Short mmCIF file of C-alpha atoms and ligand atoms in Angstrom, two decimals:
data_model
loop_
_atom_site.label_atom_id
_atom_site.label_comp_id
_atom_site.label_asym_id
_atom_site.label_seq_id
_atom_site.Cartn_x
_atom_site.Cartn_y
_atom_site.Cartn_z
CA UNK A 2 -2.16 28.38 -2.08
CA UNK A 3 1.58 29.29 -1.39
CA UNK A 4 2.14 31.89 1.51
CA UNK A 5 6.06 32.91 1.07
CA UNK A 6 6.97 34.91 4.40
CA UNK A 7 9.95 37.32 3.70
CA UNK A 8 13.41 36.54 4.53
CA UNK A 9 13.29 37.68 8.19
CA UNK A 10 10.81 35.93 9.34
CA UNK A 11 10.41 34.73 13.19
CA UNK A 12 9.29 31.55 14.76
CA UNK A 13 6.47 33.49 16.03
CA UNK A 14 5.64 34.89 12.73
CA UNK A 15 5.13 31.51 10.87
CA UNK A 16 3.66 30.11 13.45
CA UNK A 17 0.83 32.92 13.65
CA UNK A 18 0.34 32.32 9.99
CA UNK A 19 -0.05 28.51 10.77
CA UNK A 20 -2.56 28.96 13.01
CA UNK A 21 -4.09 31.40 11.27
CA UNK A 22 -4.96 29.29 8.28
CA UNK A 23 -5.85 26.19 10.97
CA UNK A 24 -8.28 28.72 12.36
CA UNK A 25 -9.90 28.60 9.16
CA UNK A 26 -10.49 25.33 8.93
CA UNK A 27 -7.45 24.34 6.30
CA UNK A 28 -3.98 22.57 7.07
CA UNK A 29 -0.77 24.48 6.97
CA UNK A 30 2.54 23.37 5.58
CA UNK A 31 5.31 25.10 6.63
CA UNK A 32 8.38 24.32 4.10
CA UNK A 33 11.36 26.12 5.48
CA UNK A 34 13.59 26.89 2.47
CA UNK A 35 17.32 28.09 1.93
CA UNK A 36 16.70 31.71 2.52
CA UNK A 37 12.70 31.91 3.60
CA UNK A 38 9.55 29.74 4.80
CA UNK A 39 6.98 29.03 2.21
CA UNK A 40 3.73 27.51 4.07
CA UNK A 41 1.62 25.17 1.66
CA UNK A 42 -2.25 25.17 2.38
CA UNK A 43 -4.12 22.57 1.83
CA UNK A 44 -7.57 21.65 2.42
CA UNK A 45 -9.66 24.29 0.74
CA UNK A 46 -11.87 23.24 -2.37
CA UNK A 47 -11.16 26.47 -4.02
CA UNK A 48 -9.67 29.77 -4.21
CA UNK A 49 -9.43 30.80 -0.11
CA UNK A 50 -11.89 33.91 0.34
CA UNK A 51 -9.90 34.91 3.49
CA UNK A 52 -6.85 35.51 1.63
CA UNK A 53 -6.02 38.32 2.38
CA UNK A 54 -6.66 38.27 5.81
CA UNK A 55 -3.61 36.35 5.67
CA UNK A 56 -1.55 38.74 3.06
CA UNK A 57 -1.88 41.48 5.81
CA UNK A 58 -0.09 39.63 8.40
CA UNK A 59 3.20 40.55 9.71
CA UNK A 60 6.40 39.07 7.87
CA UNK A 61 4.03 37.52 4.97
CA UNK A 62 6.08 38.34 1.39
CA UNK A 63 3.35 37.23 -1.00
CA UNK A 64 0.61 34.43 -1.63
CA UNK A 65 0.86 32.43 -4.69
CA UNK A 66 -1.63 30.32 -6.13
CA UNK A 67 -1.14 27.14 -6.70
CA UNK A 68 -2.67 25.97 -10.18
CA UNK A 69 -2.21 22.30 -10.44
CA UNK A 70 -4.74 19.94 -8.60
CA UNK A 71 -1.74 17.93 -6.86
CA UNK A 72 -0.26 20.64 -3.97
CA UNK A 73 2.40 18.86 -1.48
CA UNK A 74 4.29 17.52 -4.38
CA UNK A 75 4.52 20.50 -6.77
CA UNK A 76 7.55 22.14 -7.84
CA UNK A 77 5.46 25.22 -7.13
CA UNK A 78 4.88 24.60 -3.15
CA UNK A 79 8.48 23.77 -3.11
CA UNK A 80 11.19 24.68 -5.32
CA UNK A 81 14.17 22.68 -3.94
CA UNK A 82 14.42 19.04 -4.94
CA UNK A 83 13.96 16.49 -2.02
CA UNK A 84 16.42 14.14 -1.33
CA UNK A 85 15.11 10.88 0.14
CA UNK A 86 17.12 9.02 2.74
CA UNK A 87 16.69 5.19 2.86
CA UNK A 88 18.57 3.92 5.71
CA UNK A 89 20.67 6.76 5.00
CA UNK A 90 20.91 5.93 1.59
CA UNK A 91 20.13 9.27 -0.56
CA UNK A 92 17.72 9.09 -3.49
CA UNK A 93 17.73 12.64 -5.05
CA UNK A 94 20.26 15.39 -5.17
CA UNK A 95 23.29 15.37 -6.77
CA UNK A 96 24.05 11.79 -7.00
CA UNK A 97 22.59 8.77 -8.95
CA UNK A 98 21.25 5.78 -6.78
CA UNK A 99 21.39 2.50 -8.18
CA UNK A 100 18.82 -0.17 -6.86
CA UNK A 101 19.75 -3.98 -7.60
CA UNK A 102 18.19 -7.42 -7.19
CA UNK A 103 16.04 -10.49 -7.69
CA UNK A 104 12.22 -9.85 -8.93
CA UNK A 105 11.16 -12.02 -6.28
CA UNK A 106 13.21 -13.93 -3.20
CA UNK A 107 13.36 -17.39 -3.97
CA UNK A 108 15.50 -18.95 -1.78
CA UNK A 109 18.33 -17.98 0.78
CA UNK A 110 20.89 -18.79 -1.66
CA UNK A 111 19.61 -17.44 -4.45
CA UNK A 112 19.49 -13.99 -3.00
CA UNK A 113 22.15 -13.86 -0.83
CA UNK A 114 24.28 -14.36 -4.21
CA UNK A 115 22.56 -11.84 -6.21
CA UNK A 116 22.70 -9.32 -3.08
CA UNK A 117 26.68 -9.98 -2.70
CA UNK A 118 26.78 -9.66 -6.89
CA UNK A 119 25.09 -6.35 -6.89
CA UNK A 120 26.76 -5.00 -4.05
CA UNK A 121 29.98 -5.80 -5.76
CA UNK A 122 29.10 -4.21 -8.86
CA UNK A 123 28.30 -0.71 -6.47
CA UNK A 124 24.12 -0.78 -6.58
CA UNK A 125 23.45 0.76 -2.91
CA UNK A 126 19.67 -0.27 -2.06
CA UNK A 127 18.57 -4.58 -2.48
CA UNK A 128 15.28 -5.11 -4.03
CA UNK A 129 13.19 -8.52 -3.97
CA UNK A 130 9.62 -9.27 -3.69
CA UNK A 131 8.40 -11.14 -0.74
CA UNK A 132 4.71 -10.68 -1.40
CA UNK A 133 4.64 -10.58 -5.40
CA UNK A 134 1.82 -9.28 -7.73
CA UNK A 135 0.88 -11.60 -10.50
CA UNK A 136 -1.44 -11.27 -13.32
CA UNK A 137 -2.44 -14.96 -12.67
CA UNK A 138 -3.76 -16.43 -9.55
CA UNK A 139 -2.12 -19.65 -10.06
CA UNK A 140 1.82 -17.93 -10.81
CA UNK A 141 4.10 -17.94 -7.51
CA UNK A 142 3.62 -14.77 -4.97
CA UNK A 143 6.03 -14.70 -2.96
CA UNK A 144 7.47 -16.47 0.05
CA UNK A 145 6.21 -13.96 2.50
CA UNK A 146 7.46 -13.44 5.78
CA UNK A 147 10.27 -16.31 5.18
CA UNK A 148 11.18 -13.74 2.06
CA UNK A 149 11.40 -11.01 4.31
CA UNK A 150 13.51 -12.60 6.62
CA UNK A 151 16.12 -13.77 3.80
CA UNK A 152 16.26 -9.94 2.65
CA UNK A 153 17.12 -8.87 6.46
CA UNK A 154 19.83 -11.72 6.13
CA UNK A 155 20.98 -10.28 2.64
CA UNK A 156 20.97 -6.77 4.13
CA UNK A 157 22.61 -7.80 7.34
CA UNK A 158 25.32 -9.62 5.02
CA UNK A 159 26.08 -6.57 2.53
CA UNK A 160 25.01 -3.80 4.10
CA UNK A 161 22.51 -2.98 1.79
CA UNK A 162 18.93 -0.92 2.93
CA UNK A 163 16.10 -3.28 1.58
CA UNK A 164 13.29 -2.12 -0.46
CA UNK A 165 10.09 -4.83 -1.19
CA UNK A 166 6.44 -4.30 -2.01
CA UNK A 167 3.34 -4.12 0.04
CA UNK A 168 0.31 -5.61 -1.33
CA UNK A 169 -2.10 -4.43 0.95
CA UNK A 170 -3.24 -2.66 3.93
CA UNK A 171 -3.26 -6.18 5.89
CA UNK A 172 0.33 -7.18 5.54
CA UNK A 173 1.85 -3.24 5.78
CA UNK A 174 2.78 -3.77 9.38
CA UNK A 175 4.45 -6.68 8.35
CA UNK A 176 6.28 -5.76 5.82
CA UNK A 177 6.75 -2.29 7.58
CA UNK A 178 9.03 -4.21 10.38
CA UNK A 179 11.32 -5.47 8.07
CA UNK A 180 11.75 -2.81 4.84
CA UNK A 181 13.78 0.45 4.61
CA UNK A 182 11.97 1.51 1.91
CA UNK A 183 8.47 0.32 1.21
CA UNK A 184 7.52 -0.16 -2.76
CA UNK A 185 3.74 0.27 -4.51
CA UNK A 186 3.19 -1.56 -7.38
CA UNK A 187 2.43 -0.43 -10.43
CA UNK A 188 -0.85 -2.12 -9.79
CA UNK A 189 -1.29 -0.62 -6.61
CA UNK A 190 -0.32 2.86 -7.62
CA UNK A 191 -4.11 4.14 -7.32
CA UNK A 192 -5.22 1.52 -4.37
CA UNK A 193 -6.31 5.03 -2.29
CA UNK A 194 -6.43 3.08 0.81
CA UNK A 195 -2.95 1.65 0.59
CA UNK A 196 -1.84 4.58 -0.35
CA UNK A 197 -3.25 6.37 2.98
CA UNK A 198 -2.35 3.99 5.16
CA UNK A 199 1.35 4.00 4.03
CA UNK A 200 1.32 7.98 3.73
CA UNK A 201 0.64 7.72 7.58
CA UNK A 202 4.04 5.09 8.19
CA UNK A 203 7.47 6.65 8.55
CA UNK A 204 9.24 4.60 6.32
CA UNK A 205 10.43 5.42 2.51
CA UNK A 206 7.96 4.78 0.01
CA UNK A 207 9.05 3.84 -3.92
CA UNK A 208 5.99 4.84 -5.89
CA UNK A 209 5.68 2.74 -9.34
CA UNK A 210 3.68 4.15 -11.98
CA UNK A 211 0.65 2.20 -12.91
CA UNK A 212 0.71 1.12 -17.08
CA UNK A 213 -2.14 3.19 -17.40
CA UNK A 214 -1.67 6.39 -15.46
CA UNK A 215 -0.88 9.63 -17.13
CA UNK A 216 1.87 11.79 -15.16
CA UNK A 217 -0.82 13.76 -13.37
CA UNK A 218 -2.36 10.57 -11.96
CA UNK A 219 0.76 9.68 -10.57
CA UNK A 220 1.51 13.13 -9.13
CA UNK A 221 -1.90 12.42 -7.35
CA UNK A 222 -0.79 8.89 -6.10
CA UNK A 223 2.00 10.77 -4.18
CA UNK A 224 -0.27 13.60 -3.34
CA UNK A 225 -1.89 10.91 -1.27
CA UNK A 226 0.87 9.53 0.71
CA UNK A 227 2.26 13.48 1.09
CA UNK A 228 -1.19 14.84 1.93
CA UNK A 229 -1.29 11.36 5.05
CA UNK A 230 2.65 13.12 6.29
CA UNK A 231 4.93 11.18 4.36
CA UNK A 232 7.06 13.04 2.14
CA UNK A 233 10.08 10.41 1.74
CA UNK A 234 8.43 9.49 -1.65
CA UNK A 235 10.60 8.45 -4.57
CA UNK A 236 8.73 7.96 -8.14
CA UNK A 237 9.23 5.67 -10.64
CA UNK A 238 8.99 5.28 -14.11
CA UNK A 239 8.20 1.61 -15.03
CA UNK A 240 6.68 1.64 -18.67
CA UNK A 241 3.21 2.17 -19.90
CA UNK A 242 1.33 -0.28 -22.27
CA UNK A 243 1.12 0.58 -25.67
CA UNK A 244 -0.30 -0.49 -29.15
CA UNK A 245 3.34 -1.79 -29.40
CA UNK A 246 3.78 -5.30 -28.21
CA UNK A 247 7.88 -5.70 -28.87
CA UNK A 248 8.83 -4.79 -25.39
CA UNK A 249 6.38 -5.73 -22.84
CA UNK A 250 5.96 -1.92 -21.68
CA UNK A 251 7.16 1.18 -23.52
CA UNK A 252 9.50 3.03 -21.59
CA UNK A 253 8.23 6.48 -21.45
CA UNK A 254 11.16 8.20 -20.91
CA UNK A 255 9.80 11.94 -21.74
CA UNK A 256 8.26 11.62 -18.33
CA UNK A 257 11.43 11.87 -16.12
CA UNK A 258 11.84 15.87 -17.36
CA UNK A 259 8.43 16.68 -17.22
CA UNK A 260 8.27 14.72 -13.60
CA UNK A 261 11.26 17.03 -12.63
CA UNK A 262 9.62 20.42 -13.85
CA UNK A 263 6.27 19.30 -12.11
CA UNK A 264 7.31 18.05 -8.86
CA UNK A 265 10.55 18.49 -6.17
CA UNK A 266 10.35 14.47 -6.00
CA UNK A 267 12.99 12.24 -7.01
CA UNK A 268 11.95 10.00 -10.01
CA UNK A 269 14.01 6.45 -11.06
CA UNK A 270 13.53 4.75 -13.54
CA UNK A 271 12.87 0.81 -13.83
CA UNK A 272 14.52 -0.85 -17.38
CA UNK A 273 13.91 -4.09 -16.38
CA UNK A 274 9.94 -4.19 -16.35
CA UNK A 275 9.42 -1.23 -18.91
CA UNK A 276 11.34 -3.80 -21.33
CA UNK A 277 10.76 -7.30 -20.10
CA UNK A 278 13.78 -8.62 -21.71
CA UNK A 279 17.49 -7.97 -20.59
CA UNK A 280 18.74 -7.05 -24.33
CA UNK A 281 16.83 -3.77 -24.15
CA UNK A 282 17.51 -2.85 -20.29
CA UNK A 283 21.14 -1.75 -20.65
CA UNK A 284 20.87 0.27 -23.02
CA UNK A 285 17.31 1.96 -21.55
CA UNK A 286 19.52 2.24 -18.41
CA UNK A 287 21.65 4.31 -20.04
CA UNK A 288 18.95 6.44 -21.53
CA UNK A 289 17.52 6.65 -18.23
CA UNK A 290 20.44 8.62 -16.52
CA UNK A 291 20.70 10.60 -19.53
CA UNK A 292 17.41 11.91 -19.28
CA UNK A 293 17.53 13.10 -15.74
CA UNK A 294 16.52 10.03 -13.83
CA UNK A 295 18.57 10.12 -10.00
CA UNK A 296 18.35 6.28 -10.09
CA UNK A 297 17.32 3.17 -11.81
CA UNK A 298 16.27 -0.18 -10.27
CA UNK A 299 17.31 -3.22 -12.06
CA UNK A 300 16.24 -7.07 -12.07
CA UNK A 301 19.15 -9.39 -11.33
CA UNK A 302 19.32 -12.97 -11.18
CA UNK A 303 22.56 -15.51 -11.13
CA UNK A 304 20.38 -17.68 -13.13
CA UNK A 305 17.58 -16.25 -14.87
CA UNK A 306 16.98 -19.20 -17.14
CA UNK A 307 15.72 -20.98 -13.76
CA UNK A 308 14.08 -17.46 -12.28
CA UNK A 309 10.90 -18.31 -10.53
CA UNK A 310 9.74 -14.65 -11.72
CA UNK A 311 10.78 -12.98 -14.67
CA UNK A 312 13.57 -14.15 -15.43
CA UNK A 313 13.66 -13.46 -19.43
CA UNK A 314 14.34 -9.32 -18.29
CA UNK A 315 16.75 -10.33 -15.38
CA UNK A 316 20.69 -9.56 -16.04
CA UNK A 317 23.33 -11.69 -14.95
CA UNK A 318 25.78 -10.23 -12.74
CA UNK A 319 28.52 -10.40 -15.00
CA UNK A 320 26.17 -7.44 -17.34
CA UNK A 321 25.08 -5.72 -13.95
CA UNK A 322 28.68 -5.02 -13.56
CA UNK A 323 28.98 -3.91 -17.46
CA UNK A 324 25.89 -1.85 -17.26
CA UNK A 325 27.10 -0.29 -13.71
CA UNK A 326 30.54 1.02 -15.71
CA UNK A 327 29.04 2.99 -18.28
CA UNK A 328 26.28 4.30 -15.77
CA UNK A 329 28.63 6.17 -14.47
CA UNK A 330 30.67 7.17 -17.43
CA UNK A 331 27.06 8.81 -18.25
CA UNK A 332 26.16 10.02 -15.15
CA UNK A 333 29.81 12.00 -14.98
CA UNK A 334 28.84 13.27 -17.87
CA UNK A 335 25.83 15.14 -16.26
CA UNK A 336 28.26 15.79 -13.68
CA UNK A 337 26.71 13.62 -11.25
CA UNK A 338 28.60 10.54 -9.52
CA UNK A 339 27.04 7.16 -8.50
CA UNK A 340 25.51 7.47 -4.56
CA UNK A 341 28.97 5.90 -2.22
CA UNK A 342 28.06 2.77 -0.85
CA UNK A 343 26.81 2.98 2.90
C1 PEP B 422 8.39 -5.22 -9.27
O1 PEP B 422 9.15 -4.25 -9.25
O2 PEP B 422 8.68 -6.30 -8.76
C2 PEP B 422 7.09 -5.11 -9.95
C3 PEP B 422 6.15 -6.04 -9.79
O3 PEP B 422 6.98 -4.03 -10.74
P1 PEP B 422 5.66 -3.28 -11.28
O4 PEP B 422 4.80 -3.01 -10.07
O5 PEP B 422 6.21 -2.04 -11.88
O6 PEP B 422 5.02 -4.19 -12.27
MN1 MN B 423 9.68 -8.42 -11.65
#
């Protein structure tokens, strides 16, 4: 349930209302908003008896029930999109964040060079995997903490906020010291614990949908991490598997609007996995910002015939750069400029 207090409401006010609906035994969320304070309640397995208990208090506008199972990240608890700040980078809002680098770190070299290349081009956020997800247990996964430490190298070099994946609950703190933004895997996306345990950490959070999650699953993925006090949660988009095998995903790019009517979050978009080879990801780039997306992030290698890690979907710089240029021809016209670089 949504308690909207009118436009004049005190300190005082919402905070009687707060822990008024503590006193019964639910959690209050008090959004303050442009012109009034909505306060989100969760906690309650159904419609709240005491209602209207709380519709007779002072300064309280109207209570609005909330229909869809997923609360914190609804559009309808909170009508005013979040922007995300990763190392003061914004994801969200009126701008269009571009998020560039290597599937995986392989080497000092190799990333520093791709991180320099991207940068160049105007992405604003470095990816690359230190700890990597494979399908089999005998590909490579990662370098680890030595990857972690070449990404704070790359990031001290350009500038750049680093985001890289967390595999699990055992390596979070490590990962935690050295990321600006922490990713979940699309394999990850409904590990509940993981999930938990990074909705209680401070730092960004890029939330991949799994292949096989419907929108509402994912909404519920990021009702987790909102629900633990983390609300710096960008989605993202990554491709679902379908009866279709000539991409390795299928972009589902109907999701971004419905993602945007559903929930205040940000949502990206990532080409490079949804198509799994770099002939399709420009031009699903492209798509992407023309369906809404505020961002896309994007595979890049300076040698992908060599890549360690997916290297058939990787662009070269040299078609980073291309793809950046007409990125923004079509976010302009949406109106909407590329994020400045920090
Ligand atoms: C990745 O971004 O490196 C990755 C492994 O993606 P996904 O979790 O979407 O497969
Ligand atoms: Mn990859």
């Amino acid at each position: 349930m949504l308690v909207v207090m009118a436009a004049g409401a005190t300190a005082e006010q919402i905070a009687a209302v707060c822990a008024e609906i503590s006193a019964m035994g639910f959690v209050a969320h008090p959004m303050p908003g442009p012109t009034r304070t909505a306060i989100g309640i969760t906690g309650n397995r159904g419609p709240i008896e005491q209602a209207e208990r709380i519709a007779r208090m002072p300064a309280v506008a109207e209570l609005i029930r909330v229909t869809a199972p997923y609360k914190l990240v609804s559009r309808e608890f909170r009508e005013a999109a979040t922007v995300v700040r990763v190392a003061g980078v914004p994801i969200g809002g009126p701008t269009v964040t571009i998020i560039g680098g290597p599937c995986t770190v392989e080497s000092r070299e190799q990333t520093l060079a791709v991180a320099h290349s991207v940068a160049a081009a105007g992405a604003t956020i470095l990816r690359g995997g230190a700890f990597k997800p494979r399908t089999s247990p005998y590909a490579f996964h990662g370098l680890g903490e030595t990857g972690l430490q070449i990404l704070a190298e790359a990031r001290a070099a350009t500038g750049l906020p680093i985001v890289t994946e967390v595999l699990d609950t055992e390596t979070l703190p490590l990962v935690a010291e050295y990321a600006d933004m922490l990713q979940i895997g699309a394999r990850n996306m409904q590990n509940y614990s993981l999930l938990r345990a990074i909705g209680r950490s401070n730092k960004p959070v890029l939330l991949k949908r799994s292949f096989a999650a419907t929108v509402q699953d994912l909404l519920l993925a990021a009702e987790y991490l909102l629900d633990a006090g983390n609300t710096q949660v960008v989605l993202c988009e990554r491709g679902i598997r379908s009866f279709d095998d000539s991409s390795r995903f299928t972009l589902d790019l109907g999701a971004v609007p419905i993602i945007k009517q559903l929930s205040h979050l940000p949502v990206i978009v990532d080409p490079s996995h949804a198509s799994g080879r770099w002939e399709q990801v420009v031009p699903m780039a492209r798509a992407a910002i023309a369906a809404g997306a505020d961002g896309l992030i994007v595979e890049v290698h300076d040698n992908p015939a060599f890549a360690v890690c997916d290297g058939r979907q990787s662009l070269v710089p040299e078609r980073f750069e291309v793809m950046m240029a007409q990125i923004r021809r079509v976010a302009a016209a949406l109106d909407r400029d590329l994020t400045p670089q920090p």
